PDB file of C-alpha atoms in Angstrom:
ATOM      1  CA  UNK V   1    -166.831-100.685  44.906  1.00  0.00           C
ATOM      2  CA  UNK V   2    -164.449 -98.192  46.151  1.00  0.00           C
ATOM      3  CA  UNK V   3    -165.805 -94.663  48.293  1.00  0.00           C
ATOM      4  CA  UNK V   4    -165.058 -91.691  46.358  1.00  0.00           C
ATOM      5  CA  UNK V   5    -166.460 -88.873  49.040  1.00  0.00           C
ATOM      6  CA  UNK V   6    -168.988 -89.031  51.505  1.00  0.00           C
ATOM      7  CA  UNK V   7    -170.635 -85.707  52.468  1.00  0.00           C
ATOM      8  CA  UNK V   8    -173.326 -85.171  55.260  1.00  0.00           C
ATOM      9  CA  UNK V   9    -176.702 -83.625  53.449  1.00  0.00           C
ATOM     10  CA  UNK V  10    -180.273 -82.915  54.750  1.00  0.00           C
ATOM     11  CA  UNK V  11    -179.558 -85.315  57.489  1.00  0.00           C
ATOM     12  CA  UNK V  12    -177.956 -88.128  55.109  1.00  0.00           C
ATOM     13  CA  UNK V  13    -175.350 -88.587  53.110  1.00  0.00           C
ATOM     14  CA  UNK V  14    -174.220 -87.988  49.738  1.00  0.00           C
ATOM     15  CA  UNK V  15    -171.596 -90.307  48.041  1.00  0.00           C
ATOM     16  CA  UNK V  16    -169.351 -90.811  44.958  1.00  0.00           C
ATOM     17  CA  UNK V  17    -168.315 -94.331  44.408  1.00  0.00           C
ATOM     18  CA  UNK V  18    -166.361 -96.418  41.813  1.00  0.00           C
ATOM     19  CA  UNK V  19    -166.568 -99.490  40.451  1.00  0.00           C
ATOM     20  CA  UNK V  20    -164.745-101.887  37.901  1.00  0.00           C
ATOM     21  CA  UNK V  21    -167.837-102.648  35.446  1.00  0.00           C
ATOM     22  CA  UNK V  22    -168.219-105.681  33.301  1.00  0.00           C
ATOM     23  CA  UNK V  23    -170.474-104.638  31.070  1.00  0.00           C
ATOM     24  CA  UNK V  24    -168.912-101.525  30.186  1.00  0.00           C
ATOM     25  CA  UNK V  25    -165.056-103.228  30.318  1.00  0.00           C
ATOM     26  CA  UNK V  26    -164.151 -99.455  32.575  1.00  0.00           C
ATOM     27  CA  UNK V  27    -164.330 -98.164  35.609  1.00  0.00           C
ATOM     28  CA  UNK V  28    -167.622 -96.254  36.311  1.00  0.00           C
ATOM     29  CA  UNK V  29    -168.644 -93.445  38.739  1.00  0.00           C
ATOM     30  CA  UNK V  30    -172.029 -93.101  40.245  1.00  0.00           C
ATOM     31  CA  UNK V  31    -173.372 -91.363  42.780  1.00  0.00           C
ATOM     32  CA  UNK V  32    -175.680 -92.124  45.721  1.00  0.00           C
ATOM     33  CA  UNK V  33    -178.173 -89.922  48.280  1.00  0.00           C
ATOM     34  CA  UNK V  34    -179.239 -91.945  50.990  1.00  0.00           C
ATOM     35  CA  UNK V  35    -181.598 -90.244  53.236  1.00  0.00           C
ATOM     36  CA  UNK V  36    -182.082 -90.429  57.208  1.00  0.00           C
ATOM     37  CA  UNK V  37    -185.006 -92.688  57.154  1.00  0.00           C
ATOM     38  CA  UNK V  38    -182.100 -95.613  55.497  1.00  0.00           C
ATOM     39  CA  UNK V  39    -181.028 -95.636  59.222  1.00  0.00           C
ATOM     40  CA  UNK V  40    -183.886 -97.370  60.191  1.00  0.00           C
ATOM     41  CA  UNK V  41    -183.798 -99.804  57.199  1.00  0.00           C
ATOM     42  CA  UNK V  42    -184.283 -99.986  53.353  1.00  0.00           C
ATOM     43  CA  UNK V  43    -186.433 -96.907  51.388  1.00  0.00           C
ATOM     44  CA  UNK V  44    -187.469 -96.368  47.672  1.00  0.00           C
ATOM     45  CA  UNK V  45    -185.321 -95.137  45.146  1.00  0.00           C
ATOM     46  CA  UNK V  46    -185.408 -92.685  42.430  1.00  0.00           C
ATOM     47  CA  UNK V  47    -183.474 -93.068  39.655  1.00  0.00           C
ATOM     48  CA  UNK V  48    -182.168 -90.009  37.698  1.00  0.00           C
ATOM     49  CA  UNK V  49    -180.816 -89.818  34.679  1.00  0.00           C
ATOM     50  CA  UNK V  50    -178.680 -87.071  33.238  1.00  0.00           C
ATOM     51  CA  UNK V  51    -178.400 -85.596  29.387  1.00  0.00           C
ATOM     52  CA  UNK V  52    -175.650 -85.215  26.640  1.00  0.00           C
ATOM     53  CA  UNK V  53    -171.830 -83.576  28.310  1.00  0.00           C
ATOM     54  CA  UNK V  54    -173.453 -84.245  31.776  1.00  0.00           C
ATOM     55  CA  UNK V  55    -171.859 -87.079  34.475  1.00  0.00           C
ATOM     56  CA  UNK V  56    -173.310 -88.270  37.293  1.00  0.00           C
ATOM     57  CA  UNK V  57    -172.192 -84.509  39.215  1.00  0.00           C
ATOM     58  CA  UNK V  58    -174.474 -81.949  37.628  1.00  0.00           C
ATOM     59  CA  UNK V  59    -177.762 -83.559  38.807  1.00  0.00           C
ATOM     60  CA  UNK V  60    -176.192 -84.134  41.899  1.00  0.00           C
ATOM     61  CA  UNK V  61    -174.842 -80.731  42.385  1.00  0.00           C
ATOM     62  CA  UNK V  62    -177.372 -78.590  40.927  1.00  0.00           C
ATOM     63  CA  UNK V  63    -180.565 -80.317  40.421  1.00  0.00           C
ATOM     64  CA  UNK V  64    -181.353 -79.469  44.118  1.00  0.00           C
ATOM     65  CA  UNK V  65    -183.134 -83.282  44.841  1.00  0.00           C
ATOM     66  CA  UNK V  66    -181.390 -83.790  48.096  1.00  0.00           C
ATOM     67  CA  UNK V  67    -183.607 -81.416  50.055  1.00  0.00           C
ATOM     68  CA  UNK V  68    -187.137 -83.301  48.634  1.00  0.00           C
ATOM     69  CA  UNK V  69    -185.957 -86.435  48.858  1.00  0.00           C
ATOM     70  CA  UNK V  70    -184.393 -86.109  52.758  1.00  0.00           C
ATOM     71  CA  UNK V  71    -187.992 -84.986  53.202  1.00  0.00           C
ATOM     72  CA  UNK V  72    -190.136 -87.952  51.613  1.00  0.00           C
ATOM     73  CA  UNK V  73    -187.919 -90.363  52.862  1.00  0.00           C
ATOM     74  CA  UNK V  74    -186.483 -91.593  49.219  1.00  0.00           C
ATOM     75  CA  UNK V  75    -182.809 -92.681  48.125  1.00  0.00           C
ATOM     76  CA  UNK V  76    -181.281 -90.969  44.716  1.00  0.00           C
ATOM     77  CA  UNK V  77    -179.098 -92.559  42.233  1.00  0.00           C
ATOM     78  CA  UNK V  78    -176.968 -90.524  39.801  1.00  0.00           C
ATOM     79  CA  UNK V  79    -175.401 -93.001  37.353  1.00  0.00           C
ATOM     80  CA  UNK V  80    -172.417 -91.357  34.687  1.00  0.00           C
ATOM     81  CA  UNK V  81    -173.921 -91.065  31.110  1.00  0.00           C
ATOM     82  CA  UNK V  82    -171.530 -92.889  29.398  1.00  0.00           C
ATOM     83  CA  UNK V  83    -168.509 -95.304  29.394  1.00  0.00           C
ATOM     84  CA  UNK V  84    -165.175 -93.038  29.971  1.00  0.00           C
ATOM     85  CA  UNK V  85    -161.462 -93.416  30.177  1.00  0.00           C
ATOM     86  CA  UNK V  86    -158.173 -94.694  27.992  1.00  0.00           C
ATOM     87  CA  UNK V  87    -159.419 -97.121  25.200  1.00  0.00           C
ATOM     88  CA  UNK V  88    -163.088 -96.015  25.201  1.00  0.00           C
ATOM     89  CA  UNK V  89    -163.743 -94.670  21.868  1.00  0.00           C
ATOM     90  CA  UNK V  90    -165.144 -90.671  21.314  1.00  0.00           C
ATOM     91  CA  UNK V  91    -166.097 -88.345  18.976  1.00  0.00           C
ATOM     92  CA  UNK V  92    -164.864 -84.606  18.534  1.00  0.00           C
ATOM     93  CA  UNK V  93    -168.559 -83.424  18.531  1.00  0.00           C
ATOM     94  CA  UNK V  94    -170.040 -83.079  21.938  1.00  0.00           C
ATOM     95  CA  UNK V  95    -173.041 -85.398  21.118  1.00  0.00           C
ATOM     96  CA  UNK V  96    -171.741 -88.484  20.060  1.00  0.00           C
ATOM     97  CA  UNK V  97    -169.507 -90.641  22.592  1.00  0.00           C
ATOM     98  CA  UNK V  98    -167.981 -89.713  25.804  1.00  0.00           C
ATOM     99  CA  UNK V  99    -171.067 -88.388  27.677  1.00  0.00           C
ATOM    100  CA  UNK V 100    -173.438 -89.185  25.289  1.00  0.00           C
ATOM    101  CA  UNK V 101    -174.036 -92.620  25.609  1.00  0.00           C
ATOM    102  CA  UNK V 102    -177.939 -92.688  24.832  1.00  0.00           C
ATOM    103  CA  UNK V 103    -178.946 -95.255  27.141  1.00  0.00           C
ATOM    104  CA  UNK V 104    -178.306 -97.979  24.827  1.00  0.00           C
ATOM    105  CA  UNK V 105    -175.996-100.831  24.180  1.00  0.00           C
ATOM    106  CA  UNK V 106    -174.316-100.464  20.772  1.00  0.00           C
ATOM    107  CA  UNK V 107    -173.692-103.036  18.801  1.00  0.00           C
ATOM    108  CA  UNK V 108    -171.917-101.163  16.142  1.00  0.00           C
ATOM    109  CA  UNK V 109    -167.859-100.445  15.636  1.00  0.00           C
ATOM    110  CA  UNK V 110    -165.653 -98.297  17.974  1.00  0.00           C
ATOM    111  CA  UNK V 111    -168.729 -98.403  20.085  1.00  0.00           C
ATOM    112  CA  UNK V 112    -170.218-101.606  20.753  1.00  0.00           C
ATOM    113  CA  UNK V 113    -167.030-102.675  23.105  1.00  0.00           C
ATOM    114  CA  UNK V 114    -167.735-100.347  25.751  1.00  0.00           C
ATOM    115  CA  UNK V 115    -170.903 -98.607  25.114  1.00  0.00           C
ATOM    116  CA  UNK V 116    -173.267-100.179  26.860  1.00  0.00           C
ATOM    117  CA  UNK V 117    -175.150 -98.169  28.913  1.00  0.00           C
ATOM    118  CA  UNK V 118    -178.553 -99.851  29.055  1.00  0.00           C
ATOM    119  CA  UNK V 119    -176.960-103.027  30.282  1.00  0.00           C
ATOM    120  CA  UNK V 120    -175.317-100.826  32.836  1.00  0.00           C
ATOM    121  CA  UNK V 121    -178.320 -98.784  34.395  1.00  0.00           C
ATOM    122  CA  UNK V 122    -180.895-101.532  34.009  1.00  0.00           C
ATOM    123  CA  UNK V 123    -178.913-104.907  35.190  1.00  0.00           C
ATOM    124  CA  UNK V 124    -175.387-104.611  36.354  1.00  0.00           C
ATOM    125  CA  UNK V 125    -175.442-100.766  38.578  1.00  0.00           C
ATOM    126  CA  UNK V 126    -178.979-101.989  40.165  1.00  0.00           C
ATOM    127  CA  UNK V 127    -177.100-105.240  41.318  1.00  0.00           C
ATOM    128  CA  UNK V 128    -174.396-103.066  42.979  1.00  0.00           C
ATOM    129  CA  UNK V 129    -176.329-100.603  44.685  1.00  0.00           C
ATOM    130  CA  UNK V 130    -179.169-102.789  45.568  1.00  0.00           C
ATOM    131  CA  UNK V 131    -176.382-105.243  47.532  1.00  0.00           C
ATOM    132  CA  UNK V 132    -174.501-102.187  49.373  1.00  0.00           C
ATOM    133  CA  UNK V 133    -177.183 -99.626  50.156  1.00  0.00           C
ATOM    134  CA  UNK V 134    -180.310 -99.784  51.959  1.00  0.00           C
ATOM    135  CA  UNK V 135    -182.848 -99.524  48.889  1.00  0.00           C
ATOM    136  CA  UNK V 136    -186.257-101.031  48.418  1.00  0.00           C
ATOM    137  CA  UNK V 137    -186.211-103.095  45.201  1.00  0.00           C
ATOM    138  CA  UNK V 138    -189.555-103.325  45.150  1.00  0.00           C
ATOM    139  CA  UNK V 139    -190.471 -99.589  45.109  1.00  0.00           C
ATOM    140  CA  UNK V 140    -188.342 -97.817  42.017  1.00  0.00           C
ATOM    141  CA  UNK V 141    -188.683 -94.306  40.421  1.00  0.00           C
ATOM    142  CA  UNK V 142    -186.909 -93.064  37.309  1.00  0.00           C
ATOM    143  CA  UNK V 143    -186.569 -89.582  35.610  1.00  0.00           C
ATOM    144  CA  UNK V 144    -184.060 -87.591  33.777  1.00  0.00           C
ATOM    145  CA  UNK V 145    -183.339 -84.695  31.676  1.00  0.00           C
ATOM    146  CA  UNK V 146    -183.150 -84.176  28.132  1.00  0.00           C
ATOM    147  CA  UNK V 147    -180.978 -87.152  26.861  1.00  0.00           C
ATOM    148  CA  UNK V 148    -181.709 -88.791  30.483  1.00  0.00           C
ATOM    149  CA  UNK V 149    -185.280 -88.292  30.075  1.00  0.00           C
ATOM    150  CA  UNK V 150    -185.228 -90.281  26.895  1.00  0.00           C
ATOM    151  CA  UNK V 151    -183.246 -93.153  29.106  1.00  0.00           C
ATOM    152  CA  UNK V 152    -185.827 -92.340  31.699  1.00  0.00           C
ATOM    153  CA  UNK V 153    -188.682 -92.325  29.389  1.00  0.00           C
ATOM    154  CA  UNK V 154    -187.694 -95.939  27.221  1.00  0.00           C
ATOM    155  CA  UNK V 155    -186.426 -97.856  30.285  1.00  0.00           C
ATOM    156  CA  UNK V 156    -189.933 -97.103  32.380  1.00  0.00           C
ATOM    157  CA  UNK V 157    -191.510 -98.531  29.127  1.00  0.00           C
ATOM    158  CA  UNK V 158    -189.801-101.053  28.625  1.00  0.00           C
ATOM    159  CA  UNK V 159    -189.618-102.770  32.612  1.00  0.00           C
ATOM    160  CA  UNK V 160    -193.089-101.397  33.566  1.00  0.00           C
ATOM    161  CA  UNK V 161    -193.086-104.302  36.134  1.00  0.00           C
ATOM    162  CA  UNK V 162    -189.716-102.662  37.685  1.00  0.00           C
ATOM    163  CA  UNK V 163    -190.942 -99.276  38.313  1.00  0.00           C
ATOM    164  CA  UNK V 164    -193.689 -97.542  39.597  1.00  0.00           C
ATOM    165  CA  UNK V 165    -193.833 -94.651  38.812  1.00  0.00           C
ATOM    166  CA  UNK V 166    -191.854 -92.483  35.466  1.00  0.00           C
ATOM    167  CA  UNK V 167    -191.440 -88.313  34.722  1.00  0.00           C
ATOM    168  CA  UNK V 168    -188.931 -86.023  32.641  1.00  0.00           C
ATOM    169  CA  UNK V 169    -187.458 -82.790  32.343  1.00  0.00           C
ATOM    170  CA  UNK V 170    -187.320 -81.739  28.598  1.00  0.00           C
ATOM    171  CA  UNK V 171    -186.722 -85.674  26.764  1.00  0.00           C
ATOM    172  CA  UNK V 172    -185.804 -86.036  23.691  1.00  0.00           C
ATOM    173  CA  UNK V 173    -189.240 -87.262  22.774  1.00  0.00           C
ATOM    174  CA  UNK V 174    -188.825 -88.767  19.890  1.00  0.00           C
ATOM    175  CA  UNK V 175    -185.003 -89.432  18.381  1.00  0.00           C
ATOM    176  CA  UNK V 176    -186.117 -91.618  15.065  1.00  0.00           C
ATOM    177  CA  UNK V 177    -187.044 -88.378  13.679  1.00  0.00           C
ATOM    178  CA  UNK V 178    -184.631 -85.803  15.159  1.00  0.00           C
ATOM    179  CA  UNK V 179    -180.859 -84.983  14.571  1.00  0.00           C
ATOM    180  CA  UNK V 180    -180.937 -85.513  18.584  1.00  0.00           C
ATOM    181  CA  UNK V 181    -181.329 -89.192  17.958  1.00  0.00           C
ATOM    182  CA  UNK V 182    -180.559 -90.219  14.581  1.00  0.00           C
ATOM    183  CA  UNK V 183    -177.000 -89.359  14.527  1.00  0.00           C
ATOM    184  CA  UNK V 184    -176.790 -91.346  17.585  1.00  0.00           C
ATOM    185  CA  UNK V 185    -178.987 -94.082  17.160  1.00  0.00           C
ATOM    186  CA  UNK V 186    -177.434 -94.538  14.198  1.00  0.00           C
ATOM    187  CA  UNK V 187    -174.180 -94.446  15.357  1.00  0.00           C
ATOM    188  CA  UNK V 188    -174.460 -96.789  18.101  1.00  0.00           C
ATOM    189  CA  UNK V 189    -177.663 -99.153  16.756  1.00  0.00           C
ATOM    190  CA  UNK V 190    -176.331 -99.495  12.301  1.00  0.00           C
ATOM    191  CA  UNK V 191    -178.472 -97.373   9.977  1.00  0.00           C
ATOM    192  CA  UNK V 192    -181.505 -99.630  10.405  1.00  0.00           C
ATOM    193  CA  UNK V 193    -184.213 -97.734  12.010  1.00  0.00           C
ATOM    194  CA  UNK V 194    -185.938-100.192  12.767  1.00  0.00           C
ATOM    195  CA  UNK V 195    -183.387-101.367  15.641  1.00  0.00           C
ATOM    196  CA  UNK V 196    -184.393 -98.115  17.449  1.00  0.00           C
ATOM    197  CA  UNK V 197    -188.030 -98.075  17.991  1.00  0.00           C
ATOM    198  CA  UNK V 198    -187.138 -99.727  21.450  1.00  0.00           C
ATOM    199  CA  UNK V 199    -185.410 -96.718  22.273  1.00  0.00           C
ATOM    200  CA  UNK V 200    -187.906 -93.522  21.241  1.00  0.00           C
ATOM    201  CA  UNK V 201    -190.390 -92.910  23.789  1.00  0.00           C
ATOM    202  CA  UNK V 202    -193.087 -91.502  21.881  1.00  0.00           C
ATOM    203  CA  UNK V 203    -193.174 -94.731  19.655  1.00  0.00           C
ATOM    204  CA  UNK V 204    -193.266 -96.945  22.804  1.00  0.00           C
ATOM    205  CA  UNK V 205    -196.310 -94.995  24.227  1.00  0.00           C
ATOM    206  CA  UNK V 206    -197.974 -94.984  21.807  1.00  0.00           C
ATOM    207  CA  UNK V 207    -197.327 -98.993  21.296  1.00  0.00           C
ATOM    208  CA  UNK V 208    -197.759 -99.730  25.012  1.00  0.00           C
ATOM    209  CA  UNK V 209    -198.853 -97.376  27.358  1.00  0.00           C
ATOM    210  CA  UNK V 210    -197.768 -96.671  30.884  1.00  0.00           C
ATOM    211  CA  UNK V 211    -199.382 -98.190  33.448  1.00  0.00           C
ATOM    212  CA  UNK V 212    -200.100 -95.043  35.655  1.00  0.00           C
ATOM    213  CA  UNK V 213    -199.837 -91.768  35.430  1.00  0.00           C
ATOM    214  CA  UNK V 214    -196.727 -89.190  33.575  1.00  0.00           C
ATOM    215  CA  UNK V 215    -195.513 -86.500  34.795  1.00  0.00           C
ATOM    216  CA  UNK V 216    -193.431 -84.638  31.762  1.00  0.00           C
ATOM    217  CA  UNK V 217    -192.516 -80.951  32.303  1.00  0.00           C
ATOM    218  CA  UNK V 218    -191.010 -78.941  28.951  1.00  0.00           C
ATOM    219  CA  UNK V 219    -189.273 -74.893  29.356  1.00  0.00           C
ATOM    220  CA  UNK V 220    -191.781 -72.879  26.521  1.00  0.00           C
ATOM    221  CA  UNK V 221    -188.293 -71.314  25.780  1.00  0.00           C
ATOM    222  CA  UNK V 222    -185.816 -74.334  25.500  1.00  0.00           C
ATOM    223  CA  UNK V 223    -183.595 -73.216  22.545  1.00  0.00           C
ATOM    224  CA  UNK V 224    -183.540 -76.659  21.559  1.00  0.00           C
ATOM    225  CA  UNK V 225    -187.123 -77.136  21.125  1.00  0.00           C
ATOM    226  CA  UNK V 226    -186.689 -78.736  17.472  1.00  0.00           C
ATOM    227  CA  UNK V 227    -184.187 -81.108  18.492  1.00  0.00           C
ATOM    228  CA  UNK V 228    -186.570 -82.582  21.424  1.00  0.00           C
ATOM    229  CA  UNK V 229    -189.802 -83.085  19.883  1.00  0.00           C
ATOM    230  CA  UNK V 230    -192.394 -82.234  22.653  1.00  0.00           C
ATOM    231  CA  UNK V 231    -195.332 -82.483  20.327  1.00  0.00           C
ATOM    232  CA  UNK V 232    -194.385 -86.080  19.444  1.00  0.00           C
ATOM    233  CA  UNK V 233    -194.945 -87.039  22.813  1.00  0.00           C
ATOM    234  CA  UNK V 234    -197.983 -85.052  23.791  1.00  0.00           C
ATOM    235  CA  UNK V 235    -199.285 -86.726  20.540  1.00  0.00           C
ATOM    236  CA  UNK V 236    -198.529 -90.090  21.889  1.00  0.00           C
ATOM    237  CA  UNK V 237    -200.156 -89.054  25.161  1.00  0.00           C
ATOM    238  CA  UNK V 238    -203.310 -87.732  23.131  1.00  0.00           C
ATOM    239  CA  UNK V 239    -203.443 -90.482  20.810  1.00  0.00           C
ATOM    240  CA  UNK V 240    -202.934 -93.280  23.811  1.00  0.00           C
ATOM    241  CA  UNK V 241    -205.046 -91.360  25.996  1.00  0.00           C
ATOM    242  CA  UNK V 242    -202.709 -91.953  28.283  1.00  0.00           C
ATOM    243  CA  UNK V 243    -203.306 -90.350  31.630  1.00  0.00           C
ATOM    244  CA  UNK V 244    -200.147 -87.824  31.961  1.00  0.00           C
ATOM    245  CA  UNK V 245    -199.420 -84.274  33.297  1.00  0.00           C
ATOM    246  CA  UNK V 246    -197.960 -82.506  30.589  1.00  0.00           C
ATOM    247  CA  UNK V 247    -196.511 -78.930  31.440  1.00  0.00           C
ATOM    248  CA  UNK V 248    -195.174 -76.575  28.582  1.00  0.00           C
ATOM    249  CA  UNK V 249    -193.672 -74.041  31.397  1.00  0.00           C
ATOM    250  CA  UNK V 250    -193.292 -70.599  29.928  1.00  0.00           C
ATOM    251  CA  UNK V 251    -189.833 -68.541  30.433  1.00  0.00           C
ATOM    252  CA  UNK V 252    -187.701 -71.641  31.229  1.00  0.00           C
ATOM    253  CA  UNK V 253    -185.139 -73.139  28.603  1.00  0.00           C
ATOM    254  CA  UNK V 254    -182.990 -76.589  28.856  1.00  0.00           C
ATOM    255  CA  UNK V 255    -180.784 -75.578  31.574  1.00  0.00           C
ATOM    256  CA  UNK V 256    -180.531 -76.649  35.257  1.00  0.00           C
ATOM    257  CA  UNK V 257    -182.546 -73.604  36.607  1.00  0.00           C
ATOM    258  CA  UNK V 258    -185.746 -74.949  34.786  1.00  0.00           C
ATOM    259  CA  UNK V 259    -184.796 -78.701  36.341  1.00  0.00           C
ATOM    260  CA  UNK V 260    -184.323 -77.479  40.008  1.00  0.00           C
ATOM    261  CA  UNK V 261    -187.415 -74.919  39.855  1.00  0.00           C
ATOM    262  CA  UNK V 262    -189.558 -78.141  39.044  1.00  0.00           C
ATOM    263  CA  UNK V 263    -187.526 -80.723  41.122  1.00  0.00           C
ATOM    264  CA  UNK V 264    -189.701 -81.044  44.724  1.00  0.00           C
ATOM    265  CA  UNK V 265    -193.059 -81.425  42.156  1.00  0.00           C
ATOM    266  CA  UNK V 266    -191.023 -84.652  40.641  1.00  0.00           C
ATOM    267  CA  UNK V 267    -189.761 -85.848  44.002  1.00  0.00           C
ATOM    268  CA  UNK V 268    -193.197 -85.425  45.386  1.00  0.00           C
ATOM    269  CA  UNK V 269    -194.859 -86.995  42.306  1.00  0.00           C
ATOM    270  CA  UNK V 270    -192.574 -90.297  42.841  1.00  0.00           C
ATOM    271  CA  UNK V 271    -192.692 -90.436  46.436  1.00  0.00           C
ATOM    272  CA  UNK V 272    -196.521 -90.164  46.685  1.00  0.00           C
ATOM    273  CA  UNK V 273    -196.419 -93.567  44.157  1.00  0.00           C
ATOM    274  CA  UNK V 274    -193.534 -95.045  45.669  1.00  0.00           C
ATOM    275  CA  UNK V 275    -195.248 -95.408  49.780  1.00  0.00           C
ATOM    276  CA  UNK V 276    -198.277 -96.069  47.736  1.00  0.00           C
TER     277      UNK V 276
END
């Protein structure tokens, strides 16, 4: 793991680091906020997970988390999206390849070589981090937005045992039906649909449930409403009765205003379960 920067922040520190990864056969970037309270010894961590163009600097740099999280006394992670670099294959369109890696592992051709980003957030960065930084194993968070909040969404579900507590900013709710998810899934997973159940959120809920409680927040005025599927998920929630705070918020679209006006309410939301 080589330092990238290191930048003092709400009394911690903010870093960029590098690493040769196995599982994605590149080198990866990620980023890290430690708090002050690390000082004193290991804290929980919140995992956050960013969306289609996005690396692990836009969360980092405008989400606005260091602030809430110096406060409650909680580390951030901001992993890339997406294998990058010379020999890692891409598409012309924005939403396919190169910062759109979907939080899966592909198992399909160009992609399946380096594509493998659920290997990569869920077993090989968590060995890293947890080994150089002073993080509580034991107590893990995890959002995201949009294409992140999918990640978010399907990992939570999948390793409820791993973390305690789960939210999103706009997911894609519900990709086996939506052209945000089906071009992809497809892409990366073959043309069998069936292979991507694990990875649509509103499917999983509605199959298993999340132990707690949800915290989903959703701008009234995202312009890419159709592509995310809200309704999917609140049906899920509904149909599950699945105990979950679900906020349509009116005037906000997908951008990174409606994430940082909502930030300290996620923050708080996973800090309150994380020192629970």
């Amino acid at each position: 793991m080589k330092t990238v920067s290191e930048n003092a922040a709400f009394g911690g520190t903010q870093g960029v680091y590098t690493h040769a990864s196995e599982v994605c056969g590149c080198d990866m970037t990620f980023a890290v906020y430690t708090p002050p309270q690390a000082k004193a010894g290991p804290v929980p961590v919140l995992w956050y997970l960013s969306g289609l163009t996005c690396t692990h600097e836009n969360a980092m740099t405008k989400a606005g988390a260091q602030a809430w999280a110096a406060r409650e006394g909680i580390a951030l992670v901001f992993p890339d999206t997406s294998p990058r670099g010379e020999g890692v294959a891409n598409d012309e369109a924005y939403d396919l390849g190169q910062g759109a890696g979907f939080y899966v592992d592909a198992t399909e051709t160009p992609w399946s070589p380096h594509f493998r980003m659920w290997s990569y957030v869920t077993e090989e960065l968590p060995t890293l981090l947890f080994r150089n930084f002073e993080l509580e194993e034991g107590a893990q968070g995890i959002t995201g937005h949009s294409m992140g909040g999918h990640g978010a969404l399907t990992i939570a579900l999948t390793y409820p045992d791993r973390f305690k507590s789960v939210s999103a900013f706009a997911p894609i709710a519900n990709p086996s039906n939506s052209d945000w998810g089906r071009k992809q899934l497809g892409a990366y997973l073959g043309a069998e649909s069936a292979a991507w159940h694990a990875h649509d959120s509103s499917l999983l809920l509605r199959e298993k449930g999340w132990k707690g409680q949800l915290l989903i927040d959703q701008g009234a005025n995202d312009q890419f409403l159709d592509l995310l599927k809200p309704e999917a998920l609140a049906s899920a929630i509904a149909e599950r009765r699945q105990p979950a705070t679900f906020r349509m918020q009116p005037g906000y679209d997908h951008s990174y205003f409606f994430v940082a006006s909502f930030m300290e309410d996620h923050v708080s939301f996973h800090a309150e379960a994380l020192y629970a």
